Amino acid sequence: MHIDTSKPHPARVYDWLLGGKDNYPVDQRIGETLPEQSRRRAARNREFMQRASAWLARRGIDQFLDIGTGIPTEPNLHQIVQAIRPESRIVYVDNDPIVLRHAEALLVSTPEGATDYIHADVRQPQAILDHARERLDFDRPVALSLIALMHFLPDTEDPYGLTRTLLAALPSGSYLVLSHGTADQHPDLRQQVEDAYKKGTIPLRMRTRAEVEPFFTGLELVAPGLVFATEWHQEGPAPEQERSGFYVGVGRVP
């Protein structure tokens, strides 16, 4: 599948922010124009994903649907949860051809478990669900992971409706794990961030806390609720508190 290196892609910009090498000059130029704090905030966001996934695995969740996977950066979600529950099954989804090229790294499962990769877009929820059903048992709880994804969908693409469609297919006891970009803690940097992505023709819709809350409508928010990335933890020592560019939360399907 052809990779267009003339246009930046959010997954590759995120890879650059995390110190990865699977990106191109066009992605690097976006990253270099972002505030210098962006790299640290991307790392703190990924650490939230790791903490939340491990916590869910310890609570017995052994099925994960991860949409907006991004470039494989260890530890990946399947490595985290299969270390706790080797029988876990994970389905990854992304729309960037470079992620497809690296999908083999996402498919190294434990013998007891399984992993799969779908080349698809979150705007195609039914196609994702149809494929995911081939690997996951939708009669048992599934954790839906939407990490640093929905802020790339403008309001006109109905990100709330897409999330509800995905959650409606999941049984009681399932979970939503979500992180979403915000400027609430650094309004002074908002314009710089928006301008950087605009130059790359990447739509960006950072949202306030009140605008992120609707993603969890109808769900039971797990403590500590909808908080900044470094404020969410369940076990062990609390992360170091610092300003964050992400709201995060975990919600249970009643």
mmCIF file of C-alpha atoms in Angstrom:
data_model
loop_
_atom_site.group_PDB
_atom_site.id
_atom_site.type_symbol
_atom_site.label_atom_id
_atom_site.label_comp_id
_atom_site.label_asym_id
_atom_site.label_seq_id
_atom_site.Cartn_x
_atom_site.Cartn_y
_atom_site.Cartn_z
ATOM 1 C CA MET A 1 0.000 0.000 0.000
ATOM 2 C CA HIS A 2 1.367 3.403 -1.023
ATOM 3 C CA ILE A 3 2.547 5.767 1.729
ATOM 4 C CA ASP A 4 2.134 9.427 0.794
ATOM 5 C CA THR A 5 5.232 11.117 2.231
ATOM 6 C CA SER A 6 4.164 14.519 0.908
ATOM 7 C CA LYS A 7 1.392 14.898 3.485
ATOM 8 C CA PRO A 8 1.758 14.694 7.278
ATOM 9 C CA HIS A 9 -0.285 12.185 9.250
ATOM 10 C CA PRO A 10 -1.268 12.452 12.941
ATOM 11 C CA ALA A 11 0.057 8.957 13.719
ATOM 12 C CA ARG A 12 3.483 9.842 12.323
ATOM 13 C CA VAL A 13 3.574 13.243 14.061
ATOM 14 C CA TYR A 14 2.751 11.442 17.324
ATOM 15 C CA ASP A 15 5.529 8.941 16.588
ATOM 16 C CA TRP A 16 7.973 11.848 16.211
ATOM 17 C CA LEU A 17 6.784 13.372 19.490
ATOM 18 C CA LEU A 18 7.438 10.036 21.216
ATOM 19 C CA GLY A 19 10.962 9.892 19.800
ATOM 20 C CA GLY A 20 10.176 7.306 17.136
ATOM 21 C CA LYS A 21 11.771 6.954 13.710
ATOM 22 C CA ASP A 22 8.741 6.013 11.598
ATOM 23 C CA ASN A 23 8.027 9.498 10.327
ATOM 24 C CA TYR A 24 9.024 11.729 7.445
ATOM 25 C CA PRO A 25 10.323 15.310 7.072
ATOM 26 C CA VAL A 26 6.766 16.532 6.464
ATOM 27 C CA ASP A 27 5.725 15.068 9.849
ATOM 28 C CA GLN A 28 8.849 16.353 11.575
ATOM 29 C CA ARG A 29 8.158 19.889 10.394
ATOM 30 C CA ILE A 30 4.784 19.787 12.138
ATOM 31 C CA GLY A 31 6.347 18.436 15.326
ATOM 32 C CA GLU A 32 9.084 21.050 15.326
ATOM 33 C CA THR A 33 6.557 23.890 15.186
ATOM 34 C CA LEU A 34 4.591 22.551 18.168
ATOM 35 C CA PRO A 35 5.345 23.898 21.674
ATOM 36 C CA GLU A 36 8.425 22.320 23.233
ATOM 37 C CA GLN A 37 6.238 20.776 25.955
ATOM 38 C CA SER A 38 4.416 18.647 23.360
ATOM 39 C CA ARG A 39 6.860 15.745 23.501
ATOM 40 C CA ARG A 40 6.536 15.386 27.249
ATOM 41 C CA ARG A 41 2.759 15.632 27.087
ATOM 42 C CA ALA A 42 2.592 12.943 24.397
ATOM 43 C CA ALA A 43 4.651 10.670 26.655
ATOM 44 C CA ARG A 44 2.391 11.350 29.652
ATOM 45 C CA ASN A 45 -0.633 10.554 27.488
ATOM 46 C CA ARG A 46 0.837 7.214 26.459
ATOM 47 C CA GLU A 47 1.629 6.420 30.082
ATOM 48 C CA PHE A 48 -2.047 6.924 30.892
ATOM 49 C CA MET A 49 -2.926 4.326 28.232
ATOM 50 C CA GLN A 50 -0.492 1.903 29.813
ATOM 51 C CA ARG A 51 -1.837 2.430 33.348
ATOM 52 C CA ALA A 52 -5.484 2.174 32.285
ATOM 53 C CA SER A 53 -4.947 -0.942 30.151
ATOM 54 C CA ALA A 54 -3.046 -2.715 32.919
ATOM 55 C CA TRP A 55 -5.741 -1.814 35.452
ATOM 56 C CA LEU A 56 -8.478 -3.196 33.205
ATOM 57 C CA ALA A 57 -6.533 -6.408 32.621
ATOM 58 C CA ARG A 58 -6.173 -6.872 36.376
ATOM 59 C CA ARG A 59 -9.934 -6.437 36.672
ATOM 60 C CA GLY A 60 -10.474 -9.331 34.289
ATOM 61 C CA ILE A 61 -10.878 -7.564 30.938
ATOM 62 C CA ASP A 62 -9.205 -9.710 28.284
ATOM 63 C CA GLN A 63 -10.575 -8.184 25.051
ATOM 64 C CA PHE A 64 -9.446 -4.836 23.640
ATOM 65 C CA LEU A 65 -10.439 -2.879 20.524
ATOM 66 C CA ASP A 66 -7.816 -0.170 19.994
ATOM 67 C CA ILE A 67 -8.770 2.372 17.313
ATOM 68 C CA GLY A 68 -6.157 4.885 16.225
ATOM 69 C CA THR A 69 -3.313 2.577 17.157
ATOM 70 C CA GLY A 70 -0.485 4.613 15.687
ATOM 71 C CA ILE A 71 3.068 3.428 15.036
ATOM 72 C CA PRO A 72 4.048 0.460 17.237
ATOM 73 C CA THR A 73 5.940 1.902 20.220
ATOM 74 C CA GLU A 74 6.832 -0.583 22.941
ATOM 75 C CA PRO A 75 5.298 -1.458 25.210
ATOM 76 C CA ASN A 76 2.251 -1.830 23.008
ATOM 77 C CA LEU A 77 -1.193 -2.421 24.435
ATOM 78 C CA HIS A 78 -1.083 -6.175 23.782
ATOM 79 C CA GLN A 79 2.273 -6.482 25.532
ATOM 80 C CA ILE A 80 0.897 -4.746 28.604
ATOM 81 C CA VAL A 81 -2.315 -6.712 28.941
ATOM 82 C CA GLN A 82 -0.968 -10.111 27.856
ATOM 83 C CA ALA A 83 1.763 -9.850 30.491
ATOM 84 C CA ILE A 84 -1.104 -9.795 33.016
ATOM 85 C CA ARG A 85 -3.637 -11.967 31.166
ATOM 86 C CA PRO A 86 -1.841 -14.061 28.512
ATOM 87 C CA GLU A 87 -5.147 -15.146 26.983
ATOM 88 C CA SER A 88 -6.089 -11.571 26.043
ATOM 89 C CA ARG A 89 -7.261 -10.801 22.517
ATOM 90 C CA ILE A 90 -6.505 -7.424 20.950
ATOM 91 C CA VAL A 91 -7.731 -5.899 17.690
ATOM 92 C CA TYR A 92 -5.804 -2.859 16.479
ATOM 93 C CA VAL A 93 -7.243 -0.344 13.983
ATOM 94 C CA ASP A 94 -5.561 2.502 12.089
ATOM 95 C CA ASN A 95 -5.877 4.248 8.732
ATOM 96 C CA ASP A 96 -2.220 5.114 8.109
ATOM 97 C CA PRO A 97 -0.498 2.773 5.618
ATOM 98 C CA ILE A 98 2.751 3.020 7.589
ATOM 99 C CA VAL A 99 0.991 1.422 10.568
ATOM 100 C CA LEU A 100 -0.157 -1.379 8.259
ATOM 101 C CA ARG A 101 3.461 -1.831 7.161
ATOM 102 C CA HIS A 102 4.466 -2.305 10.799
ATOM 103 C CA ALA A 103 1.448 -4.407 11.717
ATOM 104 C CA GLU A 104 3.561 -7.536 12.122
ATOM 105 C CA ALA A 105 5.007 -5.981 15.277
ATOM 106 C CA LEU A 106 1.454 -5.657 16.594
ATOM 107 C CA LEU A 107 0.648 -9.283 15.859
ATOM 108 C CA VAL A 108 3.266 -10.963 18.055
ATOM 109 C CA SER A 109 0.840 -12.470 20.541
ATOM 110 C CA THR A 110 1.243 -14.889 23.380
ATOM 111 C CA PRO A 111 0.386 -18.477 22.392
ATOM 112 C CA GLU A 112 -2.725 -18.306 24.612
ATOM 113 C CA GLY A 113 -4.013 -15.009 23.222
ATOM 114 C CA ALA A 114 -4.456 -13.392 19.822
ATOM 115 C CA THR A 115 -3.946 -10.071 18.057
ATOM 116 C CA ASP A 116 -5.329 -8.742 14.794
ATOM 117 C CA TYR A 117 -4.980 -5.574 12.735
ATOM 118 C CA ILE A 118 -7.648 -3.787 10.681
ATOM 119 C CA HIS A 119 -6.690 -1.099 8.191
ATOM 120 C CA ALA A 120 -9.744 1.153 8.631
ATOM 121 C CA ASP A 121 -10.890 4.575 9.768
ATOM 122 C CA VAL A 122 -12.892 5.426 12.890
ATOM 123 C CA ARG A 123 -15.366 7.082 10.526
ATOM 124 C CA GLN A 124 -16.243 3.523 9.399
ATOM 125 C CA PRO A 125 -17.499 2.138 12.724
ATOM 126 C CA GLN A 126 -19.674 -0.605 11.267
ATOM 127 C CA ALA A 127 -16.848 -1.985 9.124
ATOM 128 C CA ILE A 128 -14.594 -1.983 12.188
ATOM 129 C CA LEU A 129 -17.191 -3.771 14.299
ATOM 130 C CA ASP A 130 -17.907 -6.376 11.609
ATOM 131 C CA HIS A 131 -14.227 -7.258 11.339
ATOM 132 C CA ALA A 132 -13.599 -7.110 15.085
ATOM 133 C CA ARG A 133 -16.372 -9.653 15.695
ATOM 134 C CA GLU A 134 -14.262 -12.212 13.858
ATOM 135 C CA ARG A 135 -11.666 -12.005 16.620
ATOM 136 C CA LEU A 136 -13.512 -10.715 19.690
ATOM 137 C CA ASP A 137 -16.510 -12.187 21.507
ATOM 138 C CA PHE A 138 -19.054 -9.362 21.741
ATOM 139 C CA ASP A 139 -21.069 -11.370 24.259
ATOM 140 C CA ARG A 140 -18.319 -10.649 26.796
ATOM 141 C CA PRO A 141 -16.883 -7.279 27.919
ATOM 142 C CA VAL A 142 -14.587 -5.431 25.548
ATOM 143 C CA ALA A 143 -12.420 -2.389 26.288
ATOM 144 C CA LEU A 144 -12.690 0.236 23.527
ATOM 145 C CA SER A 145 -9.529 2.345 23.405
ATOM 146 C CA LEU A 146 -9.654 5.786 21.724
ATOM 147 C CA ILE A 147 -6.327 7.364 22.636
ATOM 148 C CA ALA A 148 -5.428 10.801 21.238
ATOM 149 C CA LEU A 149 -7.777 10.258 18.302
ATOM 150 C CA MET A 150 -11.092 12.088 18.526
ATOM 151 C CA HIS A 151 -9.592 15.582 18.589
ATOM 152 C CA PHE A 152 -8.696 15.006 14.922
ATOM 153 C CA LEU A 153 -12.412 14.820 14.102
ATOM 154 C CA PRO A 154 -14.193 18.169 13.723
ATOM 155 C CA ASP A 155 -17.725 18.560 15.040
ATOM 156 C CA THR A 156 -19.106 18.139 11.500
ATOM 157 C CA GLU A 157 -17.922 14.504 11.507
ATOM 158 C CA ASP A 158 -19.925 13.750 14.669
ATOM 159 C CA PRO A 159 -17.226 12.258 16.922
ATOM 160 C CA TYR A 160 -19.784 11.757 19.703
ATOM 161 C CA GLY A 161 -22.101 9.793 17.419
ATOM 162 C CA LEU A 162 -19.245 7.610 16.158
ATOM 163 C CA THR A 163 -18.264 6.804 19.738
ATOM 164 C CA ARG A 164 -21.862 5.959 20.666
ATOM 165 C CA THR A 165 -22.151 3.631 17.649
ATOM 166 C CA LEU A 166 -19.055 1.728 18.749
ATOM 167 C CA LEU A 167 -20.143 1.540 22.386
ATOM 168 C CA ALA A 168 -23.679 0.455 21.481
ATOM 169 C CA ALA A 169 -22.243 -2.772 20.066
ATOM 170 C CA LEU A 170 -20.488 -3.656 23.329
ATOM 171 C CA PRO A 171 -22.128 -5.576 26.196
ATOM 172 C CA SER A 172 -22.572 -4.492 29.788
ATOM 173 C CA GLY A 173 -19.299 -4.489 31.676
ATOM 174 C CA SER A 174 -17.336 -3.133 28.702
ATOM 175 C CA TYR A 175 -15.224 0.003 29.029
ATOM 176 C CA LEU A 176 -14.257 3.121 27.102
ATOM 177 C CA VAL A 177 -10.664 4.340 27.565
ATOM 178 C CA LEU A 178 -10.325 7.801 26.036
ATOM 179 C CA SER A 179 -7.826 10.633 25.923
ATOM 180 C CA HIS A 180 -8.541 13.902 24.144
ATOM 181 C CA GLY A 181 -6.466 16.969 23.380
ATOM 182 C CA THR A 182 -7.278 20.184 25.232
ATOM 183 C CA ALA A 183 -5.866 23.655 25.775
ATOM 184 C CA ASP A 184 -7.593 24.136 29.133
ATOM 185 C CA GLN A 185 -4.302 24.105 31.072
ATOM 186 C CA HIS A 186 -2.311 26.070 28.509
ATOM 187 C CA PRO A 187 -4.577 28.518 26.672
ATOM 188 C CA ASP A 188 -1.477 30.559 25.837
ATOM 189 C CA LEU A 189 -0.232 27.737 23.592
ATOM 190 C CA ARG A 190 -3.504 26.964 21.853
ATOM 191 C CA GLN A 191 -2.892 29.121 18.791
ATOM 192 C CA GLN A 192 0.586 27.712 18.248
ATOM 193 C CA VAL A 193 -0.707 24.134 18.345
ATOM 194 C CA GLU A 194 -3.637 24.858 16.042
ATOM 195 C CA ASP A 195 -1.432 26.730 13.573
ATOM 196 C CA ALA A 196 1.080 23.858 13.439
ATOM 197 C CA TYR A 197 -1.548 21.298 12.472
ATOM 198 C CA LYS A 198 -3.304 23.740 10.148
ATOM 199 C CA LYS A 199 -0.093 24.151 8.150
ATOM 200 C CA GLY A 200 -0.095 20.397 7.677
ATOM 201 C CA THR A 201 -3.792 20.430 6.675
ATOM 202 C CA ILE A 202 -4.519 18.141 9.635
ATOM 203 C CA PRO A 203 -7.875 19.020 11.210
ATOM 204 C CA LEU A 204 -7.577 19.595 14.946
ATOM 205 C CA ARG A 205 -10.430 20.263 17.353
ATOM 206 C CA MET A 206 -9.110 20.581 20.875
ATOM 207 C CA ARG A 207 -12.020 20.522 23.299
ATOM 208 C CA THR A 208 -12.776 21.855 26.748
ATOM 209 C CA ARG A 209 -13.715 19.623 29.662
ATOM 210 C CA ALA A 210 -17.399 20.314 29.025
ATOM 211 C CA GLU A 211 -16.924 19.250 25.407
ATOM 212 C CA VAL A 212 -15.090 16.032 26.297
ATOM 213 C CA GLU A 213 -17.672 14.958 28.893
ATOM 214 C CA PRO A 214 -20.303 13.926 26.272
ATOM 215 C CA PHE A 215 -18.042 11.104 25.069
ATOM 216 C CA PHE A 216 -18.890 9.418 28.385
ATOM 217 C CA THR A 217 -22.644 10.017 28.280
ATOM 218 C CA GLY A 218 -24.458 6.963 29.628
ATOM 219 C CA LEU A 219 -21.292 5.439 31.059
ATOM 220 C CA GLU A 220 -20.215 5.014 34.677
ATOM 221 C CA LEU A 221 -17.021 7.040 35.044
ATOM 222 C CA VAL A 222 -14.319 5.226 36.978
ATOM 223 C CA ALA A 223 -12.643 7.262 39.730
ATOM 224 C CA PRO A 224 -10.992 9.736 39.588
ATOM 225 C CA GLY A 225 -13.314 10.656 36.711
ATOM 226 C CA LEU A 226 -12.508 12.898 33.761
ATOM 227 C CA VAL A 227 -9.128 14.387 34.669
ATOM 228 C CA PHE A 228 -5.830 15.472 33.148
ATOM 229 C CA ALA A 229 -3.484 12.712 31.995
ATOM 230 C CA THR A 230 -1.139 12.766 34.984
ATOM 231 C CA GLU A 231 -4.059 12.736 37.453
ATOM 232 C CA TRP A 232 -5.456 9.316 36.441
ATOM 233 C CA HIS A 233 -4.097 6.361 38.368
ATOM 234 C CA GLN A 234 -5.448 3.418 40.341
ATOM 235 C CA GLU A 235 -2.485 1.466 41.685
ATOM 236 C CA GLY A 236 0.997 2.219 42.913
ATOM 237 C CA PRO A 237 2.475 5.687 43.403
ATOM 238 C CA ALA A 238 0.697 8.592 41.768
ATOM 239 C CA PRO A 239 2.332 10.049 38.649
ATOM 240 C CA GLU A 240 4.158 13.345 39.014
ATOM 241 C CA GLN A 241 1.608 16.122 38.611
ATOM 242 C CA GLU A 242 2.185 18.524 35.754
ATOM 243 C CA ARG A 243 0.258 20.535 33.206
ATOM 244 C CA SER A 244 -1.305 18.360 30.544
ATOM 245 C CA GLY A 245 -2.565 18.711 27.011
ATOM 246 C CA PHE A 246 -4.987 15.814 27.444
ATOM 247 C CA TYR A 247 -8.182 15.001 29.293
ATOM 248 C CA VAL A 248 -8.468 11.291 30.047
ATOM 249 C CA GLY A 249 -11.079 8.996 31.475
ATOM 250 C CA VAL A 250 -12.294 5.417 31.775
ATOM 251 C CA GLY A 251 -16.022 4.721 31.624
ATOM 252 C CA ARG A 252 -17.916 1.461 32.205
ATOM 253 C CA VAL A 253 -20.877 0.380 30.101
ATOM 254 C CA PRO A 254 -23.701 -0.283 32.607
#
